[in-house]
mmCIF file of the C-alpha atoms, coordinates in Angstrom:
data_MODEL
# 
_entry.id   MODEL 
# 
loop_
_atom_site.group_PDB 
_atom_site.id 
_atom_site.type_symbol 
_atom_site.label_atom_id 
_atom_site.label_alt_id 
_atom_site.label_comp_id 
_atom_site.label_asym_id 
_atom_site.label_entity_id 
_atom_site.label_seq_id 
_atom_site.pdbx_PDB_ins_code 
_atom_site.Cartn_x 
_atom_site.Cartn_y 
_atom_site.Cartn_z 
_atom_site.occupancy 
_atom_site.B_iso_or_equiv 
_atom_site.pdbx_formal_charge 
_atom_site.auth_seq_id 
_atom_site.auth_comp_id 
_atom_site.auth_asym_id 
_atom_site.auth_atom_id 
_atom_site.pdbx_PDB_model_num 
ATOM 1   C CA . MET A 1 1   ? -35.386 86.946 5.496   1.00 0.00 ? 1   MET A CA 1 
ATOM 2   C CA . ASN A 1 2   ? -34.089 84.766 2.693   1.00 0.00 ? 2   ASN A CA 1 
ATOM 3   C CA . GLY A 1 3   ? -32.271 81.557 3.361   1.00 0.00 ? 3   GLY A CA 1 
ATOM 4   C CA . ILE A 1 4   ? -30.394 78.944 1.402   1.00 0.00 ? 4   ILE A CA 1 
ATOM 5   C CA . ARG A 1 5   ? -31.130 75.269 1.861   1.00 0.00 ? 5   ARG A CA 1 
ATOM 6   C CA . GLU A 1 6   ? -29.460 72.172 0.473   1.00 0.00 ? 6   GLU A CA 1 
ATOM 7   C CA . ILE A 1 7   ? -31.709 69.467 -0.902  1.00 0.00 ? 7   ILE A CA 1 
ATOM 8   C CA . VAL A 1 8   ? -30.489 65.924 -1.510  1.00 0.00 ? 8   VAL A CA 1 
ATOM 9   C CA . THR A 1 9   ? -32.054 64.531 -4.673  1.00 0.00 ? 9   THR A CA 1 
ATOM 10  C CA . LYS A 1 10  ? -31.528 61.917 -7.355  1.00 0.00 ? 10  LYS A CA 1 
ATOM 11  C CA . ALA A 1 11  ? -30.306 63.347 -10.639 1.00 0.00 ? 11  ALA A CA 1 
ATOM 12  C CA . VAL A 1 12  ? -28.424 62.410 -13.796 1.00 0.00 ? 12  VAL A CA 1 
ATOM 13  C CA . VAL A 1 13  ? -24.786 62.598 -12.729 1.00 0.00 ? 13  VAL A CA 1 
ATOM 14  C CA . GLY A 1 14  ? -23.147 61.073 -15.817 1.00 0.00 ? 14  GLY A CA 1 
ATOM 15  C CA . LYS A 1 15  ? -23.889 60.386 -19.481 1.00 0.00 ? 15  LYS A CA 1 
ATOM 16  C CA . GLY A 1 16  ? -22.468 58.451 -22.377 1.00 0.00 ? 16  GLY A CA 1 
ATOM 17  C CA . LYS A 1 17  ? -23.567 57.690 -25.912 1.00 0.00 ? 17  LYS A CA 1 
ATOM 18  C CA . LYS A 1 18  ? -22.207 55.234 -28.445 1.00 0.00 ? 18  LYS A CA 1 
ATOM 19  C CA . LEU A 1 19  ? -22.917 54.285 -32.044 1.00 0.00 ? 19  LEU A CA 1 
ATOM 20  C CA . ILE A 1 20  ? -22.064 50.587 -32.228 1.00 0.00 ? 20  ILE A CA 1 
ATOM 21  C CA . ARG A 1 21  ? -21.051 48.939 -35.505 1.00 0.00 ? 21  ARG A CA 1 
ATOM 22  C CA . LEU A 1 22  ? -21.270 45.140 -35.626 1.00 0.00 ? 22  LEU A CA 1 
ATOM 23  C CA . THR A 1 23  ? -20.642 42.548 -38.344 1.00 0.00 ? 23  THR A CA 1 
ATOM 24  C CA . ASP A 1 24  ? -22.122 39.068 -38.634 1.00 0.00 ? 24  ASP A CA 1 
ATOM 25  C CA . THR A 1 25  ? -21.881 36.188 -41.063 1.00 0.00 ? 25  THR A CA 1 
ATOM 26  C CA . LEU A 1 26  ? -24.842 33.917 -41.761 1.00 0.00 ? 26  LEU A CA 1 
ATOM 27  C CA . THR A 1 27  ? -24.694 30.493 -43.392 1.00 0.00 ? 27  THR A CA 1 
ATOM 28  C CA . PRO A 1 28  ? -27.891 29.961 -45.400 1.00 0.00 ? 28  PRO A CA 1 
ATOM 29  C CA . ASN A 1 29  ? -29.326 26.502 -46.143 1.00 0.00 ? 29  ASN A CA 1 
ATOM 30  C CA . ASN A 1 30  ? -29.046 27.096 -49.909 1.00 0.00 ? 30  ASN A CA 1 
ATOM 31  C CA . THR A 1 31  ? -26.499 28.844 -52.115 1.00 0.00 ? 31  THR A CA 1 
ATOM 32  C CA . PRO A 1 32  ? -27.707 32.472 -52.137 1.00 0.00 ? 32  PRO A CA 1 
ATOM 33  C CA . TYR A 1 33  ? -28.146 34.267 -55.458 1.00 0.00 ? 33  TYR A CA 1 
ATOM 34  C CA . SER A 1 34  ? -29.365 37.670 -54.201 1.00 0.00 ? 34  SER A CA 1 
ATOM 35  C CA . ILE A 1 35  ? -30.434 39.343 -50.947 1.00 0.00 ? 35  ILE A CA 1 
ATOM 36  C CA . LEU A 1 36  ? -34.063 40.435 -50.952 1.00 0.00 ? 36  LEU A CA 1 
ATOM 37  C CA . GLY A 1 37  ? -34.376 41.872 -47.436 1.00 0.00 ? 37  GLY A CA 1 
ATOM 38  C CA . CYS A 1 38  ? -32.673 42.162 -44.033 1.00 0.00 ? 38  CYS A CA 1 
ATOM 39  C CA . TRP A 1 39  ? -34.169 42.867 -40.634 1.00 0.00 ? 39  TRP A CA 1 
ATOM 40  C CA . ILE A 1 40  ? -33.384 42.440 -36.952 1.00 0.00 ? 40  ILE A CA 1 
ATOM 41  C CA . ILE A 1 41  ? -35.855 41.444 -34.238 1.00 0.00 ? 41  ILE A CA 1 
ATOM 42  C CA . ASN A 1 42  ? -35.831 40.529 -30.541 1.00 0.00 ? 42  ASN A CA 1 
ATOM 43  C CA . HIS A 1 43  ? -33.113 42.959 -29.484 1.00 0.00 ? 43  HIS A CA 1 
ATOM 44  C CA . GLN A 1 44  ? -32.436 42.638 -25.746 1.00 0.00 ? 44  GLN A CA 1 
ATOM 45  C CA . PHE A 1 45  ? -29.578 43.781 -23.539 1.00 0.00 ? 45  PHE A CA 1 
ATOM 46  C CA . GLU A 1 46  ? -28.423 44.160 -19.954 1.00 0.00 ? 46  GLU A CA 1 
ATOM 47  C CA . ALA A 1 47  ? -26.289 46.991 -18.619 1.00 0.00 ? 47  ALA A CA 1 
ATOM 48  C CA . GLU A 1 48  ? -23.903 47.054 -15.680 1.00 0.00 ? 48  GLU A CA 1 
ATOM 49  C CA . LEU A 1 49  ? -22.074 50.083 -14.277 1.00 0.00 ? 49  LEU A CA 1 
ATOM 50  C CA . CYS A 1 50  ? -18.393 49.615 -13.368 1.00 0.00 ? 50  CYS A CA 1 
ATOM 51  C CA . ASP A 1 51  ? -16.600 52.829 -12.330 1.00 0.00 ? 51  ASP A CA 1 
ATOM 52  C CA . ASN A 1 52  ? -17.073 55.224 -15.266 1.00 0.00 ? 52  ASN A CA 1 
ATOM 53  C CA . VAL A 1 53  ? -17.887 52.546 -17.838 1.00 0.00 ? 53  VAL A CA 1 
ATOM 54  C CA . VAL A 1 54  ? -21.188 50.836 -18.659 1.00 0.00 ? 54  VAL A CA 1 
ATOM 55  C CA . ASN A 1 55  ? -20.822 47.232 -19.869 1.00 0.00 ? 55  ASN A CA 1 
ATOM 56  C CA . ILE A 1 56  ? -23.510 46.123 -22.312 1.00 0.00 ? 56  ILE A CA 1 
ATOM 57  C CA . ASN A 1 57  ? -24.302 42.463 -23.046 1.00 0.00 ? 57  ASN A CA 1 
ATOM 58  C CA . GLY A 1 58  ? -26.965 42.015 -25.713 1.00 0.00 ? 58  GLY A CA 1 
ATOM 59  C CA . THR A 1 59  ? -28.579 39.663 -28.195 1.00 0.00 ? 59  THR A CA 1 
ATOM 60  C CA . TYR A 1 60  ? -30.568 40.085 -31.388 1.00 0.00 ? 60  TYR A CA 1 
ATOM 61  C CA . GLU A 1 61  ? -31.974 37.866 -34.137 1.00 0.00 ? 61  GLU A CA 1 
ATOM 62  C CA . ILE A 1 62  ? -30.951 38.493 -37.739 1.00 0.00 ? 62  ILE A CA 1 
ATOM 63  C CA . ASN A 1 63  ? -33.335 37.497 -40.545 1.00 0.00 ? 63  ASN A CA 1 
ATOM 64  C CA . ILE A 1 64  ? -32.123 37.569 -44.145 1.00 0.00 ? 64  ILE A CA 1 
ATOM 65  C CA . TRP A 1 65  ? -34.588 36.943 -46.955 1.00 0.00 ? 65  TRP A CA 1 
ATOM 66  C CA . TYR A 1 66  ? -32.643 35.703 -49.953 1.00 0.00 ? 66  TYR A CA 1 
ATOM 67  C CA . ALA A 1 67  ? -33.209 34.170 -53.386 1.00 0.00 ? 67  ALA A CA 1 
ATOM 68  C CA . TYR A 1 68  ? -31.516 31.003 -54.628 1.00 0.00 ? 68  TYR A CA 1 
ATOM 69  C CA . ASP A 1 69  ? -31.667 28.609 -57.576 1.00 0.00 ? 69  ASP A CA 1 
ATOM 70  C CA . ASN A 1 70  ? -31.135 31.425 -60.140 1.00 0.00 ? 70  ASN A CA 1 
ATOM 71  C CA . ASN A 1 71  ? -33.674 33.746 -58.432 1.00 0.00 ? 71  ASN A CA 1 
ATOM 72  C CA . THR A 1 72  ? -36.509 31.217 -58.738 1.00 0.00 ? 72  THR A CA 1 
ATOM 73  C CA . ARG A 1 73  ? -36.959 30.314 -55.066 1.00 0.00 ? 73  ARG A CA 1 
ATOM 74  C CA . THR A 1 74  ? -36.629 32.171 -51.732 1.00 0.00 ? 74  THR A CA 1 
ATOM 75  C CA . ASP A 1 75  ? -35.777 31.308 -48.157 1.00 0.00 ? 75  ASP A CA 1 
ATOM 76  C CA . ILE A 1 76  ? -34.956 33.058 -44.881 1.00 0.00 ? 76  ILE A CA 1 
ATOM 77  C CA . ALA A 1 77  ? -31.679 32.629 -43.023 1.00 0.00 ? 77  ALA A CA 1 
ATOM 78  C CA . ARG A 1 78  ? -31.974 33.199 -39.270 1.00 0.00 ? 78  ARG A CA 1 
ATOM 79  C CA . GLN A 1 79  ? -29.335 33.582 -36.606 1.00 0.00 ? 79  GLN A CA 1 
ATOM 80  C CA . VAL A 1 80  ? -29.262 34.768 -32.992 1.00 0.00 ? 80  VAL A CA 1 
ATOM 81  C CA . SER A 1 81  ? -26.137 36.811 -32.260 1.00 0.00 ? 81  SER A CA 1 
ATOM 82  C CA . ASN A 1 82  ? -24.583 38.128 -29.068 1.00 0.00 ? 82  ASN A CA 1 
ATOM 83  C CA . TYR A 1 83  ? -22.567 41.291 -28.574 1.00 0.00 ? 83  TYR A CA 1 
ATOM 84  C CA . THR A 1 84  ? -20.584 42.923 -25.790 1.00 0.00 ? 84  THR A CA 1 
ATOM 85  C CA . GLN A 1 85  ? -19.761 46.638 -25.781 1.00 0.00 ? 85  GLN A CA 1 
ATOM 86  C CA . THR A 1 86  ? -18.664 49.336 -23.343 1.00 0.00 ? 86  THR A CA 1 
ATOM 87  C CA . ILE A 1 87  ? -19.878 52.922 -23.112 1.00 0.00 ? 87  ILE A CA 1 
ATOM 88  C CA . LYS A 1 88  ? -17.599 55.477 -21.477 1.00 0.00 ? 88  LYS A CA 1 
ATOM 89  C CA . ILE A 1 89  ? -19.405 57.780 -19.045 1.00 0.00 ? 89  ILE A CA 1 
ATOM 90  C CA . ARG A 1 90  ? -18.663 61.485 -18.740 1.00 0.00 ? 90  ARG A CA 1 
ATOM 91  C CA . GLU A 1 91  ? -19.414 62.795 -15.252 1.00 0.00 ? 91  GLU A CA 1 
ATOM 92  C CA . ILE A 1 92  ? -21.564 65.925 -15.265 1.00 0.00 ? 92  ILE A CA 1 
ATOM 93  C CA . VAL A 1 93  ? -21.861 66.258 -11.470 1.00 0.00 ? 93  VAL A CA 1 
ATOM 94  C CA . ASP A 1 94  ? -18.794 66.138 -9.238  1.00 0.00 ? 94  ASP A CA 1 
ATOM 95  C CA . ASP A 1 95  ? -20.441 66.300 -5.794  1.00 0.00 ? 95  ASP A CA 1 
ATOM 96  C CA . LEU A 1 96  ? -22.026 62.878 -5.233  1.00 0.00 ? 96  LEU A CA 1 
ATOM 97  C CA . CYS A 1 97  ? -23.561 62.040 -1.841  1.00 0.00 ? 97  CYS A CA 1 
ATOM 98  C CA . ASN A 1 98  ? -22.854 58.297 -1.886  1.00 0.00 ? 98  ASN A CA 1 
ATOM 99  C CA . ASP A 1 99  ? -21.809 55.449 -4.142  1.00 0.00 ? 99  ASP A CA 1 
ATOM 100 C CA . GLY A 1 100 ? -25.356 54.123 -4.736  1.00 0.00 ? 100 GLY A CA 1 
ATOM 101 C CA . ARG A 1 101 ? -25.574 54.828 -8.456  1.00 0.00 ? 101 ARG A CA 1 
ATOM 102 C CA . ASP A 1 102 ? -27.962 53.306 -10.980 1.00 0.00 ? 102 ASP A CA 1 
ATOM 103 C CA . VAL A 1 103 ? -27.673 53.118 -14.742 1.00 0.00 ? 103 VAL A CA 1 
ATOM 104 C CA . ILE A 1 104 ? -30.408 53.558 -17.341 1.00 0.00 ? 104 ILE A CA 1 
ATOM 105 C CA . VAL A 1 105 ? -29.656 52.619 -20.952 1.00 0.00 ? 105 VAL A CA 1 
ATOM 106 C CA . ARG A 1 106 ? -31.985 53.629 -23.771 1.00 0.00 ? 106 ARG A CA 1 
ATOM 107 C CA . VAL A 1 107 ? -31.887 52.656 -27.426 1.00 0.00 ? 107 VAL A CA 1 
ATOM 108 C CA . LEU A 1 108 ? -31.627 55.759 -29.616 1.00 0.00 ? 108 LEU A CA 1 
ATOM 109 C CA . GLN A 1 109 ? -31.525 53.716 -32.832 1.00 0.00 ? 109 GLN A CA 1 
ATOM 110 C CA . GLN A 1 110 ? -32.706 50.117 -32.974 1.00 0.00 ? 110 GLN A CA 1 
ATOM 111 C CA . PRO A 1 111 ? -30.316 47.603 -34.563 1.00 0.00 ? 111 PRO A CA 1 
ATOM 112 C CA . THR A 1 112 ? -30.470 48.003 -38.332 1.00 0.00 ? 112 THR A CA 1 
ATOM 113 C CA . VAL A 1 113 ? -28.714 46.190 -41.158 1.00 0.00 ? 113 VAL A CA 1 
ATOM 114 C CA . THR A 1 114 ? -26.855 48.831 -43.168 1.00 0.00 ? 114 THR A CA 1 
ATOM 115 C CA . ASN A 1 115 ? -25.132 46.566 -45.683 1.00 0.00 ? 115 ASN A CA 1 
ATOM 116 C CA . GLY A 1 116 ? -25.404 42.955 -46.791 1.00 0.00 ? 116 GLY A CA 1 
ATOM 117 C CA . GLU A 1 117 ? -23.360 41.049 -49.324 1.00 0.00 ? 117 GLU A CA 1 
ATOM 118 C CA . ILE A 1 118 ? -22.920 37.493 -50.556 1.00 0.00 ? 118 ILE A CA 1 
ATOM 119 C CA . CYS A 1 119 ? -19.363 36.191 -50.340 1.00 0.00 ? 119 CYS A CA 1 
ATOM 120 C CA . ASP A 1 120 ? -18.428 32.516 -50.898 1.00 0.00 ? 120 ASP A CA 1 
ATOM 121 C CA . ASN A 1 121 ? -21.991 31.245 -50.269 1.00 0.00 ? 121 ASN A CA 1 
ATOM 122 C CA . LEU A 1 122 ? -22.128 33.177 -46.974 1.00 0.00 ? 122 LEU A CA 1 
ATOM 123 C CA . ILE A 1 123 ? -24.074 36.342 -46.212 1.00 0.00 ? 123 ILE A CA 1 
ATOM 124 C CA . ASN A 1 124 ? -22.089 39.093 -44.473 1.00 0.00 ? 124 ASN A CA 1 
ATOM 125 C CA . VAL A 1 125 ? -24.064 41.892 -42.827 1.00 0.00 ? 125 VAL A CA 1 
ATOM 126 C CA . GLU A 1 126 ? -23.110 45.160 -41.141 1.00 0.00 ? 126 GLU A CA 1 
ATOM 127 C CA . ILE A 1 127 ? -25.322 46.339 -38.280 1.00 0.00 ? 127 ILE A CA 1 
ATOM 128 C CA . ILE A 1 128 ? -25.543 49.614 -36.377 1.00 0.00 ? 128 ILE A CA 1 
ATOM 129 C CA . VAL A 1 129 ? -27.240 50.364 -33.063 1.00 0.00 ? 129 VAL A CA 1 
ATOM 130 C CA . GLU A 1 130 ? -27.021 53.537 -30.953 1.00 0.00 ? 130 GLU A CA 1 
ATOM 131 C CA . LEU A 1 131 ? -27.318 53.503 -27.155 1.00 0.00 ? 131 LEU A CA 1 
ATOM 132 C CA . LEU A 1 132 ? -27.501 56.261 -24.534 1.00 0.00 ? 132 LEU A CA 1 
ATOM 133 C CA . ALA A 1 133 ? -26.416 55.528 -20.955 1.00 0.00 ? 133 ALA A CA 1 
ATOM 134 C CA . GLU A 1 134 ? -27.375 57.768 -18.037 1.00 0.00 ? 134 GLU A CA 1 
ATOM 135 C CA . VAL A 1 135 ? -26.011 57.320 -14.531 1.00 0.00 ? 135 VAL A CA 1 
ATOM 136 C CA . ILE A 1 136 ? -28.417 58.305 -11.738 1.00 0.00 ? 136 ILE A CA 1 
ATOM 137 C CA . GLY A 1 137 ? -27.012 59.220 -8.317  1.00 0.00 ? 137 GLY A CA 1 
ATOM 138 C CA . GLU A 1 138 ? -27.715 61.311 -5.254  1.00 0.00 ? 138 GLU A CA 1 
ATOM 139 C CA . THR A 1 139 ? -26.424 64.873 -5.274  1.00 0.00 ? 139 THR A CA 1 
ATOM 140 C CA . LYS A 1 140 ? -27.132 68.168 -3.530  1.00 0.00 ? 140 LYS A CA 1 
ATOM 141 C CA . ILE A 1 141 ? -28.766 71.246 -4.942  1.00 0.00 ? 141 ILE A CA 1 
ATOM 142 C CA . LYS A 1 142 ? -29.036 74.649 -3.287  1.00 0.00 ? 142 LYS A CA 1 
ATOM 143 C CA . VAL A 1 143 ? -32.285 76.592 -3.297  1.00 0.00 ? 143 VAL A CA 1 
ATOM 144 C CA . THR A 1 144 ? -33.208 80.019 -2.016  1.00 0.00 ? 144 THR A CA 1 
ATOM 145 C CA . ILE A 1 145 ? -36.059 80.120 0.492   1.00 0.00 ? 145 ILE A CA 1 
ATOM 146 C CA . PHE A 1 146 ? -38.372 83.147 0.664   1.00 0.00 ? 146 PHE A CA 1 
ATOM 147 C CA . ASP A 1 147 ? -40.022 82.818 4.029   1.00 0.00 ? 147 ASP A CA 1 
ATOM 148 C CA . GLN A 1 148 ? -41.359 86.352 4.627   1.00 0.00 ? 148 GLN A CA 1 
ATOM 149 C CA . PHE A 1 149 ? -44.617 87.805 3.344   1.00 0.00 ? 149 PHE A CA 1 
ATOM 150 C CA . ASP A 1 150 ? -43.929 90.799 1.125   1.00 0.00 ? 150 ASP A CA 1 
ATOM 151 C CA . PRO A 1 151 ? -46.895 93.256 1.195   1.00 0.00 ? 151 PRO A CA 1 
ATOM 152 C CA . CYS A 1 152 ? -45.646 94.886 -2.027  1.00 0.00 ? 152 CYS A CA 1 
ATOM 153 C CA . ASP A 1 153 ? -45.737 91.609 -3.974  1.00 0.00 ? 153 ASP A CA 1 
ATOM 154 C CA . PRO A 1 154 ? -48.636 91.962 -6.498  1.00 0.00 ? 154 PRO A CA 1 
ATOM 155 C CA . TYR A 1 155 ? -49.140 88.187 -6.663  1.00 0.00 ? 155 TYR A CA 1 
ATOM 156 C CA . GLU A 1 156 ? -49.806 88.010 -2.942  1.00 0.00 ? 156 GLU A CA 1 
ATOM 157 C CA . GLN A 1 157 ? -52.459 90.758 -3.124  1.00 0.00 ? 157 GLN A CA 1 
ATOM 158 C CA . GLU A 1 158 ? -54.479 89.573 -6.110  1.00 0.00 ? 158 GLU A CA 1 
ATOM 159 C CA . ASP A 1 159 ? -57.917 88.266 -5.336  1.00 0.00 ? 159 ASP A CA 1 
ATOM 160 C CA . PHE A 1 160 ? -58.901 86.397 -8.475  1.00 0.00 ? 160 PHE A CA 1 
ATOM 161 C CA . GLU A 1 161 ? -62.410 85.530 -7.303  1.00 0.00 ? 161 GLU A CA 1 
ATOM 162 C CA . ASN A 1 162 ? -63.432 89.199 -7.253  1.00 0.00 ? 162 ASN A CA 1 
ATOM 163 C CA . GLN A 1 163 ? -62.234 89.650 -10.840 1.00 0.00 ? 163 GLN A CA 1 
ATOM 164 C CA . ILE A 1 164 ? -64.488 86.943 -12.318 1.00 0.00 ? 164 ILE A CA 1 
ATOM 165 C CA . ASN A 1 165 ? -67.599 88.229 -14.045 1.00 0.00 ? 165 ASN A CA 1 
ATOM 166 C CA . GLU A 1 166 ? -70.149 85.422 -13.681 1.00 0.00 ? 166 GLU A CA 1 
ATOM 167 C CA . ASP A 1 167 ? -72.618 87.189 -16.006 1.00 0.00 ? 167 ASP A CA 1 
ATOM 168 C CA . PHE A 1 168 ? -70.166 87.290 -18.918 1.00 0.00 ? 168 PHE A CA 1 
ATOM 169 C CA . ILE A 1 169 ? -72.059 84.769 -21.065 1.00 0.00 ? 169 ILE A CA 1 
ATOM 170 C CA . ASN A 1 170 ? -75.412 86.368 -20.350 1.00 0.00 ? 170 ASN A CA 1 
ATOM 171 C CA . GLN A 1 171 ? -74.087 89.815 -21.375 1.00 0.00 ? 171 GLN A CA 1 
ATOM 172 C CA . GLU A 1 172 ? -72.807 88.490 -24.726 1.00 0.00 ? 172 GLU A CA 1 
ATOM 173 C CA . THR A 1 173 ? -76.148 86.971 -25.749 1.00 0.00 ? 173 THR A CA 1 
ATOM 174 C CA . GLN A 1 174 ? -78.212 90.069 -25.020 1.00 0.00 ? 174 GLN A CA 1 
# 
């Protein structure tokens, strides 16, 4: 006789993804002539779930390698920046067992400088970062239980040990 059981399990019950575009302005120690390189390090963030929105508070360090003094000398401008963003969550499971939900946020694309320009002795940069938020909660799933032995089931009748030929290697070498 088959039966149906409900199992309570933790599963992804909501998802959200966001491509975040940020802008920052750095003030270098010298008058910049040209930008030689841009990179971001030490990206960290915290996530908090509020209703169907995930609030992100993060920081990163911008490093701009630039030339000055008519392209004869170089220096690096550094700045730690903060950002705050929200990611809307789309529920993918309606039947939640309780309100004890957790959030997991993963970085799909690390912060990257996409554009940098010199404007009035300042360096303006555009940055993109992509984040994926998943909400984990308890939900129910239904499974079918097969609790009777079926004598016609070929998988139940197979005896694999009798099908093994232990002399297989010896027969090949002769």
